[in-house]
Amino acid sequence: NSFNRMTLDLQASQAALKETNLELKLTSEENERRRRYMEIVLGNVAAGVVSVDGEGHLRTINKSAESMFGLKAEDVLHRHYSEVLQTNHMEIAGKFTEMHQITKQPTMQRQVRSLVGNRLMTLLVTVSILHDEEGQYMGIVVVFDDLTELEKAQRMAAWREVARRIAHEIKNPLTPIQLSAQRLRRKYLRRFAEDGKVFEDCTRTIINQVDELKLLVNEFSNFARMPAASLSPNDLPEIVKETISLFRESHPSTTFAFEQQNPLPMLDLDRDQMKRVMINLLDNAVAAVDGNGEISVHLSFDEILKIARLEVSDNGPGIPAEDKIGMFEPYFSTKEKGSGLGLAIVSNIIADHHGFIRVRDNQPRGTTIVIELPGGSRKSGKSVTELA
């Protein structure tokens, strides 16, 4: 009887153990399914998400956060956040700590502008403090919403309104001022004897300065009423070569080189606007080399990414790092008489073409503007190199 009872007890224990193991297995599988589901959710969220445990080690970083900050999960996970954050980001983290100490709120949110790599970004940062059921501190979750493009669009809209008003207010009196100066020259220039030269110089200065103001007002007007791009299949190499030909004729002391690495497809472009892009970029490059240097234009097409890449390089003095951050914003200029709208207009046009524009240093010296545009399917052009 004792043996039978032991056998029955053993069988009952084994059954209970199997049931427990099955429950553990099911629980483990459910936890794994939840973990995979959360990974999929986080991987497809546009916002950057980072979690830090109670000891300050990074436990989660989604793909958006990796892309946003130029990080790789395998390089930063399980490391202390102080080893990963840049100095300026540590200052931002310190401000959130101060905010929590003052407000004691479990969730804090603020908009920050921060340099990430060489890009100035506007981020809406939300920090949530994590506690378990017993109220023990477990860490934090930080969500980053990239507002850079939204803020840029809002600034552009505001600048356009400013440009429209300035153009309207300045343009009206310019013509009568110029006509009056011209009339004074015609009527009174011969009547002056000793002061004739002074009178002529003064009236000529007025007329010339009015002409310059008119050019500036036209730039304001063009920026304010920039039309939406009218896209149709176009041959980008043809547009580029046409523009280079114009500059070769007007700037004979400057060397212009054109290289097309491989055939390009026909691209959906606004021909007039893309020509304006090329004129602006080449005009800036000519100014950078002071009319006597080398400018190269390189075209290529990435068959895998389906991206057309246009690079305009000069061997001028280059652009300081601090100026690169805002060079595509309105009213940025390194020219004495520049309106500061050229690159802003270029940036708007490229955005309307669903493309990207950026700046990098040319080697060994100078500047390169890189434009990337979405590609099509029909091939155009051929591999070619030109030098003049």
CSV table of C-alpha atoms in Angstrom, one decimal, residues 24-209:
chain,number,residue,atom,x,y,z
A,24,LEU,CA,5.3,28.0,-18.3
A,25,LYS,CA,5.8,27.2,-22.0
A,26,LEU,CA,2.5,28.8,-23.0
A,27,THR,CA,3.4,31.9,-20.9
A,28,SER,CA,6.8,32.0,-22.4
A,29,GLU,CA,5.4,31.7,-25.9
A,30,GLU,CA,2.8,34.4,-25.1
A,31,ASN,CA,5.5,36.7,-23.8
A,32,GLU,CA,7.6,36.1,-26.9
A,33,ARG,CA,4.6,36.9,-29.1
A,34,ARG,CA,4.1,40.1,-27.2
A,35,ARG,CA,7.8,41.0,-27.4
A,36,ARG,CA,7.8,40.4,-31.2
A,37,TYR,CA,4.6,42.4,-31.5
A,38,MET,CA,6.0,45.3,-29.5
A,39,GLU,CA,9.2,45.1,-31.7
A,40,ILE,CA,7.1,45.3,-34.8
A,41,VAL,CA,5.0,48.2,-33.4
A,42,LEU,CA,8.1,50.1,-32.4
A,43,GLY,CA,9.8,49.3,-35.6
A,44,ASN,CA,7.0,50.9,-37.6
A,45,VAL,CA,6.5,54.0,-35.4
A,46,ALA,CA,7.6,57.2,-37.1
A,47,ALA,CA,8.7,58.7,-33.8
A,48,GLY,CA,12.0,57.7,-32.2
A,49,VAL,CA,11.6,55.6,-29.1
A,50,VAL,CA,14.3,54.9,-26.5
A,51,SER,CA,14.0,53.2,-23.1
A,52,VAL,CA,16.4,53.3,-20.2
A,53,ASP,CA,16.3,51.0,-17.2
A,54,GLY,CA,16.6,52.0,-13.6
A,55,GLU,CA,20.4,51.9,-13.7
A,56,GLY,CA,20.7,54.1,-16.7
A,57,HIS,CA,21.3,51.4,-19.3
A,58,LEU,CA,19.7,51.6,-22.8
A,59,ARG,CA,17.2,48.7,-23.2
A,60,THR,CA,15.3,49.7,-26.3
A,61,ILE,CA,16.0,51.8,-29.4
A,62,ASN,CA,13.7,51.6,-32.4
A,63,LYS,CA,14.7,52.0,-36.1
A,64,SER,CA,13.4,55.6,-36.2
A,65,ALA,CA,15.6,56.6,-33.3
A,66,GLU,CA,18.6,54.8,-34.9
A,67,SER,CA,18.0,56.7,-38.1
A,68,MET,CA,17.3,60.0,-36.4
A,69,PHE,CA,20.5,60.0,-34.3
A,70,GLY,CA,22.8,57.9,-36.6
A,71,LEU,CA,23.1,55.0,-34.1
A,72,LYS,CA,23.1,51.3,-34.4
A,73,ALA,CA,21.2,49.2,-31.8
A,74,GLU,CA,24.0,46.6,-31.4
A,75,ASP,CA,26.4,49.4,-30.6
A,76,VAL,CA,24.4,51.2,-27.9
A,77,LEU,CA,22.1,48.6,-26.2
A,78,HIS,CA,23.0,47.8,-22.6
A,79,ARG,CA,25.4,50.7,-22.5
A,80,HIS,CA,25.0,53.5,-20.0
A,81,TYR,CA,23.2,56.5,-21.6
A,82,SER,CA,26.1,58.8,-20.6
A,83,GLU,CA,28.4,56.9,-22.9
A,84,VAL,CA,26.0,57.3,-25.8
A,85,LEU,CA,24.7,60.9,-25.5
A,86,GLN,CA,26.6,63.8,-27.0
A,87,THR,CA,27.6,66.7,-24.6
A,88,ASN,CA,24.7,68.9,-25.8
A,89,HIS,CA,22.3,66.1,-25.4
A,90,MET,CA,23.4,65.5,-21.8
A,91,GLU,CA,22.5,69.2,-21.2
A,92,ILE,CA,19.0,68.5,-22.5
A,93,ALA,CA,18.7,65.4,-20.3
A,94,GLY,CA,19.8,67.5,-17.3
A,95,LYS,CA,17.0,70.0,-18.0
A,96,PHE,CA,14.4,67.2,-18.0
A,97,THR,CA,15.8,66.0,-14.7
A,98,GLU,CA,15.4,69.5,-13.2
A,99,MET,CA,11.9,69.7,-14.6
A,100,HIS,CA,10.9,66.4,-12.9
A,101,GLN,CA,12.4,67.5,-9.6
A,102,ILE,CA,10.3,70.7,-9.7
A,103,THR,CA,7.0,69.3,-11.2
A,104,LYS,CA,7.1,65.7,-9.9
A,105,GLN,CA,5.1,64.9,-13.1
A,106,PRO,CA,5.4,61.3,-14.4
A,107,THR,CA,5.4,62.6,-18.0
A,108,MET,CA,7.2,65.7,-19.3
A,109,GLN,CA,7.3,67.2,-22.7
A,110,ARG,CA,9.2,70.1,-24.3
A,111,GLN,CA,10.4,71.2,-27.8
A,112,VAL,CA,14.1,71.4,-28.2
A,113,ARG,CA,16.5,72.4,-31.0
A,114,SER,CA,19.7,70.3,-31.1
A,115,LEU,CA,22.6,69.6,-33.4
A,116,VAL,CA,22.6,66.0,-34.4
A,117,GLY,CA,25.8,65.3,-36.4
A,118,ASN,CA,25.9,68.3,-38.7
A,119,ARG,CA,22.1,68.8,-38.8
A,120,LEU,CA,20.1,71.2,-36.7
A,121,MET,CA,16.9,69.3,-35.7
A,122,THR,CA,13.8,70.5,-33.9
A,123,LEU,CA,12.4,67.7,-31.7
A,124,LEU,CA,9.3,67.3,-29.5
A,125,VAL,CA,10.7,65.2,-26.7
A,126,THR,CA,8.4,63.3,-24.3
A,127,VAL,CA,9.9,61.6,-21.2
A,128,SER,CA,7.7,59.2,-19.2
A,129,ILE,CA,8.9,57.8,-15.9
A,130,LEU,CA,8.2,54.1,-15.4
A,131,HIS,CA,7.2,52.5,-12.1
A,132,ASP,CA,6.1,48.9,-11.3
A,133,GLU,CA,2.9,47.9,-9.5
A,134,GLU,CA,4.6,48.5,-6.1
A,135,GLY,CA,5.8,52.0,-7.1
A,136,GLN,CA,9.4,51.1,-7.6
A,137,TYR,CA,11.4,53.1,-10.2
A,138,MET,CA,12.0,51.1,-13.3
A,139,GLY,CA,13.5,53.6,-15.7
A,140,ILE,CA,12.2,56.0,-18.4
A,141,VAL,CA,10.8,55.9,-22.0
A,142,VAL,CA,11.7,58.8,-24.3
A,143,VAL,CA,9.8,59.6,-27.5
A,144,PHE,CA,11.3,61.9,-30.1
A,145,ASP,CA,9.0,63.5,-32.7
A,146,ASP,CA,11.0,65.1,-35.5
A,147,LEU,CA,9.4,68.5,-36.2
A,148,THR,CA,12.3,69.8,-38.3
A,149,GLU,CA,10.5,69.7,-41.7
A,150,LEU,CA,7.2,71.0,-40.2
A,151,GLU,CA,9.0,73.9,-38.5
A,152,LYS,CA,10.9,74.6,-41.7
A,153,ALA,CA,7.6,74.7,-43.7
A,154,GLN,CA,6.1,77.1,-41.2
A,155,ARG,CA,9.2,79.4,-41.3
A,156,MET,CA,9.1,79.3,-45.1
A,157,ALA,CA,5.4,80.3,-45.1
A,158,ALA,CA,6.2,83.2,-42.7
A,159,TRP,CA,9.1,84.3,-44.8
A,160,ARG,CA,7.1,84.2,-48.0
A,161,GLU,CA,4.5,86.5,-46.4
A,162,VAL,CA,7.3,88.9,-45.2
A,163,ALA,CA,8.8,88.8,-48.7
A,164,ARG,CA,5.4,89.5,-50.3
A,165,ARG,CA,4.8,92.5,-48.1
A,166,ILE,CA,8.4,93.9,-48.5
A,167,ALA,CA,8.1,93.6,-52.3
A,168,HIS,CA,4.8,95.3,-52.3
A,169,GLU,CA,5.9,98.2,-50.1
A,170,ILE,CA,9.2,98.8,-51.8
A,171,LYS,CA,8.2,98.3,-55.4
A,172,ASN,CA,5.6,101.0,-55.7
A,173,PRO,CA,7.9,104.0,-55.0
A,174,LEU,CA,10.9,102.7,-57.0
A,175,THR,CA,9.6,103.5,-60.5
A,176,PRO,CA,8.7,107.2,-59.7
A,177,ILE,CA,12.1,107.7,-58.0
A,178,GLN,CA,13.9,106.4,-61.0
A,179,LEU,CA,11.8,108.3,-63.5
A,180,SER,CA,12.3,111.5,-61.5
A,181,ALA,CA,16.1,111.1,-61.4
A,182,GLN,CA,16.2,110.4,-65.2
A,183,ARG,CA,14.0,113.5,-65.8
A,184,LEU,CA,16.3,115.7,-63.7
A,185,ARG,CA,19.3,114.5,-65.7
A,186,ARG,CA,17.7,115.3,-69.0
A,187,LYS,CA,16.3,118.7,-68.0
A,188,TYR,CA,19.0,120.2,-65.8
A,189,LEU,CA,22.4,118.4,-66.5
A,190,ARG,CA,23.4,121.0,-69.2
A,191,ARG,CA,22.4,123.9,-67.0
A,192,PHE,CA,25.0,123.2,-64.4
A,193,ALA,CA,28.5,124.3,-65.1
A,194,GLU,CA,30.9,123.7,-62.3
A,195,ASP,CA,28.5,121.4,-60.4
A,196,GLY,CA,27.5,119.4,-63.5
A,197,LYS,CA,29.8,116.5,-62.7
A,198,VAL,CA,28.4,116.3,-59.1
A,199,PHE,CA,24.9,116.4,-60.4
A,200,GLU,CA,25.6,113.7,-63.0
A,201,ASP,CA,27.2,111.4,-60.4
A,202,CYS,CA,24.4,111.8,-57.9
A,203,THR,CA,21.6,111.2,-60.4
A,204,ARG,CA,23.5,108.2,-61.9
A,205,THR,CA,23.9,106.8,-58.4
A,206,ILE,CA,20.2,107.1,-57.7
A,207,ILE,CA,19.3,105.4,-60.9
A,208,ASN,CA,21.8,102.6,-60.4
A,209,GLN,CA,20.8,102.0,-56.8
